[in-house]
mmCIF file of C-alpha atoms and ligand atoms in Angstrom:
data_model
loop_
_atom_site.group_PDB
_atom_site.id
_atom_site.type_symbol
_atom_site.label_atom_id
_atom_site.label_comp_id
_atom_site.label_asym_id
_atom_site.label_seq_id
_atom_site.Cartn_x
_atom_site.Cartn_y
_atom_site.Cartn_z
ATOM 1 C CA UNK A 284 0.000 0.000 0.000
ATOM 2 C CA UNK A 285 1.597 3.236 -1.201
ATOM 3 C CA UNK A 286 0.253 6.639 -0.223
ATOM 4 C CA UNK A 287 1.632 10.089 -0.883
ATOM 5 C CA UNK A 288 3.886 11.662 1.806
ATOM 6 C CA UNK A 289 5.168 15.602 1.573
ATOM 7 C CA UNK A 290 8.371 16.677 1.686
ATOM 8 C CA UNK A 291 10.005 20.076 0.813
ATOM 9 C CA UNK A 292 13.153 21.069 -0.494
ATOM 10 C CA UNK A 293 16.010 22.222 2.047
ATOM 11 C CA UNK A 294 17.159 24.942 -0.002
ATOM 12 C CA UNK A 295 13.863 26.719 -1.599
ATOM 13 C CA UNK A 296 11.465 25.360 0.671
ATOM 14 C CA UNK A 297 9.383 24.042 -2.507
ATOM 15 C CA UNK A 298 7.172 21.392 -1.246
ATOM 16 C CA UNK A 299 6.899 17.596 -3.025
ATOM 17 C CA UNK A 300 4.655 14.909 -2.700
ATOM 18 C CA UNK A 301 6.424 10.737 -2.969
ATOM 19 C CA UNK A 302 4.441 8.247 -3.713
ATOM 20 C CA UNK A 303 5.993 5.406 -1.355
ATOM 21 C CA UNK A 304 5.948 2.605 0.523
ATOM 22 C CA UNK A 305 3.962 3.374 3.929
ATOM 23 C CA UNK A 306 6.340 1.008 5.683
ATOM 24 C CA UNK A 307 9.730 3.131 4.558
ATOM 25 C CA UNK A 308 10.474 5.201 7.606
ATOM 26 C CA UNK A 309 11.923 8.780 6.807
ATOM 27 C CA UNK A 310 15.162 9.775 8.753
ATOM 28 C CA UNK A 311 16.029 13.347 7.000
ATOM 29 C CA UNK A 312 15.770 15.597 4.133
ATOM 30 C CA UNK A 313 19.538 16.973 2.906
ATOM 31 C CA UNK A 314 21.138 18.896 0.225
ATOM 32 C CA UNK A 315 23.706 16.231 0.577
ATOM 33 C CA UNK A 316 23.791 12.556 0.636
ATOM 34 C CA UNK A 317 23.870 11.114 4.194
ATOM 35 C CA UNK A 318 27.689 8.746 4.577
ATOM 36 C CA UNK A 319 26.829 4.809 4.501
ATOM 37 C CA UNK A 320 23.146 5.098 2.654
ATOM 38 C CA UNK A 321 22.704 4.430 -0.732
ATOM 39 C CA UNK A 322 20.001 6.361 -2.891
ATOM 40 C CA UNK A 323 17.938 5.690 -5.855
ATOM 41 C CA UNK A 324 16.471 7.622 -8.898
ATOM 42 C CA UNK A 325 12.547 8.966 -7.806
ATOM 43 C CA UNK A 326 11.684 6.669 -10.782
ATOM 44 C CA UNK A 327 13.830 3.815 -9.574
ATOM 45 C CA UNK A 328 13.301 0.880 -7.113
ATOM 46 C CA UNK A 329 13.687 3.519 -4.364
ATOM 47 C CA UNK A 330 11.719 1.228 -2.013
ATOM 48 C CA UNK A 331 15.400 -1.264 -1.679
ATOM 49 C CA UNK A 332 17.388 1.226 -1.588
ATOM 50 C CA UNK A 333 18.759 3.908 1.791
ATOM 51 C CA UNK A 334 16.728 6.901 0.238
ATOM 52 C CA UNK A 335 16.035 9.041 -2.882
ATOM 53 C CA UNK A 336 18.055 11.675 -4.674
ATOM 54 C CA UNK A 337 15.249 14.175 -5.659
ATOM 55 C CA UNK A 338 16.143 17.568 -8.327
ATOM 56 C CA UNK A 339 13.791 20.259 -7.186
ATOM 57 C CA UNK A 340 10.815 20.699 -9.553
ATOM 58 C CA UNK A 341 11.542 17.249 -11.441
ATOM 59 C CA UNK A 342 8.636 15.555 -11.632
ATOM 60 C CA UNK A 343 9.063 11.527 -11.686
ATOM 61 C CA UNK A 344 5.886 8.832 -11.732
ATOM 62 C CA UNK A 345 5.999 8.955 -8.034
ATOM 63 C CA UNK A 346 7.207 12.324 -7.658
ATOM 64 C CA UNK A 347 5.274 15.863 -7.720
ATOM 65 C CA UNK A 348 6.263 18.893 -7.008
ATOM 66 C CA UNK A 349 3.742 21.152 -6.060
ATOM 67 C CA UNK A 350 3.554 25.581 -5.931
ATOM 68 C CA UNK A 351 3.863 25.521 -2.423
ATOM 69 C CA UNK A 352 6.425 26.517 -0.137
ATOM 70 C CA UNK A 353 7.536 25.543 3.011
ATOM 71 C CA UNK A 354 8.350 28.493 5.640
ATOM 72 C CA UNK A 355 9.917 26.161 8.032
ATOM 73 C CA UNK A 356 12.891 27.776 9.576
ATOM 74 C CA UNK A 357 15.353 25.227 7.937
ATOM 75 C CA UNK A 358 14.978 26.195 4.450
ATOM 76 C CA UNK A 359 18.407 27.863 3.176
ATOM 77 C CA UNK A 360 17.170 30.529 0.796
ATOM 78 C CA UNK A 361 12.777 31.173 0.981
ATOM 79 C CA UNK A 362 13.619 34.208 -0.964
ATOM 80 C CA UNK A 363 15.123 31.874 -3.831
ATOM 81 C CA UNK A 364 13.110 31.076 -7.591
ATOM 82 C CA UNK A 365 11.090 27.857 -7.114
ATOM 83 C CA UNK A 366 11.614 25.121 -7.650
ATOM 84 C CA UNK A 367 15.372 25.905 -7.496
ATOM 85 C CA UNK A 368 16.702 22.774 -9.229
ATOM 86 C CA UNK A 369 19.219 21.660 -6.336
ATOM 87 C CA UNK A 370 19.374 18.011 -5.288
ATOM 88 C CA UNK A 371 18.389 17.015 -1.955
ATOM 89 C CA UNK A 372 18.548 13.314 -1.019
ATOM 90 C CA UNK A 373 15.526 11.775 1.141
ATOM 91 C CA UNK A 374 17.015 9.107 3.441
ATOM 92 C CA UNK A 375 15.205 6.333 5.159
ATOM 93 C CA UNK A 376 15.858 5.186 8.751
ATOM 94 C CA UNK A 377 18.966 2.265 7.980
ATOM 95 C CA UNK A 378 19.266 -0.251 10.358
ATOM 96 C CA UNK A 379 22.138 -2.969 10.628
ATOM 97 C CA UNK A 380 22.025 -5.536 13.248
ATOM 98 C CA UNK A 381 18.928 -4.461 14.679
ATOM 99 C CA UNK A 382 20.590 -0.877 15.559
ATOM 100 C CA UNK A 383 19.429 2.172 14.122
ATOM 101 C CA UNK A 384 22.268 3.824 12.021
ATOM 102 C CA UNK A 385 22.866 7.126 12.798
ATOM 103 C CA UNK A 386 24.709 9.653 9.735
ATOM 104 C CA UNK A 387 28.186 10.959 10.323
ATOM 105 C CA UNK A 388 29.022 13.568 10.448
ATOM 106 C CA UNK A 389 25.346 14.655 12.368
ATOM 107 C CA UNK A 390 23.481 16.687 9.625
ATOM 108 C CA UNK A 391 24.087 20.457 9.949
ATOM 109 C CA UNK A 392 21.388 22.004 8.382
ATOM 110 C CA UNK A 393 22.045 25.267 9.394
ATOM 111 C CA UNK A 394 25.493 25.551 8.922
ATOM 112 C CA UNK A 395 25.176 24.606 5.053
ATOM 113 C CA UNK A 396 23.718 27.847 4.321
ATOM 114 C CA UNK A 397 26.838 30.022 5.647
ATOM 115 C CA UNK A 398 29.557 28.543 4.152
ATOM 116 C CA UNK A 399 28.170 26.808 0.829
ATOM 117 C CA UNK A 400 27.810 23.427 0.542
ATOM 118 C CA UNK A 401 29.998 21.144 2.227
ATOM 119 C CA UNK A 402 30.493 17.927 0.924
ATOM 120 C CA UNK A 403 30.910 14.583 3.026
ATOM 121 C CA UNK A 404 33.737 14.471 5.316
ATOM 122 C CA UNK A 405 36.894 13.555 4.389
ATOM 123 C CA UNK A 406 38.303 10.074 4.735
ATOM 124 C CA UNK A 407 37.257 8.216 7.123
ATOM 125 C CA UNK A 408 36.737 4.455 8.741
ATOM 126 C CA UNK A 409 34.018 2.615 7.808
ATOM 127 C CA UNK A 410 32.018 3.132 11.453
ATOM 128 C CA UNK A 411 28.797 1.225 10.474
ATOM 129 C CA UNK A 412 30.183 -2.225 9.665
ATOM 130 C CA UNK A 413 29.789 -1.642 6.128
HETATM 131 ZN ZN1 ZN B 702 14.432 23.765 -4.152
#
């Protein structure tokens, strides 16, 4: 059973409706993949993999992006056109041996908007048994 869950993007605040799974638990929205989770195309088997890498306004069969806006305090740029075409990658809640994985380093959604995007960290040990 599938039924349409909202989401909005982290930079514009545009607002999207998935089509998913009902039993795919949502961890985060990001502008940037979480480390350790793996993420498929909106029109891909998204349901097997970590998450979804979304564009902003790119509709997909499952995906919809809609004219409204989110004015949650998170959202980089509300002033910004919408949809503003940036990628922002839905993860699921991962688990491995039971455990619920949590994403190093711990999302900084605020921070991103300061000093542009920062990628993933640099190298570092596998921590998740992956
Ligand atoms: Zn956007």
């Amino acid at each position: 059973m599938s039924y349409p869950v909202s989401y909005y993007c982290p930079h514009c605040g545009t607002v999207a409706e998935i089509e998913r799974e009902g039993y795919l638990a949502d961890k985060s929205v990001t502008p940037y993949p979480l480390v350790g989770w793996e993420y498929a195309d909106p029109d891909g088997d998204f349901e097997t993999a970590d998450g979804i890498r979304l564009v902003c306004g790119e509709d997909a069969d499952r995906v919809r992006w809609t004219e409204q806006r989110s004015d949650a305090d998170d959202v980089e740029d509300p002033a910004a056109d919408a949809p503003c075409g940036s990628e922002l990658y839905l993860s699921f809640v991962r688990y491995v041996d039971g455990e619920e994985v949590e994403p190093r380093p711990e999302p900084t959604y605020t921070e991103i908007a300061g000093g542009g995007p920062s990628g993933p960290d640099g190298p570092s040990g596998p921590r998740f048994g992956r």
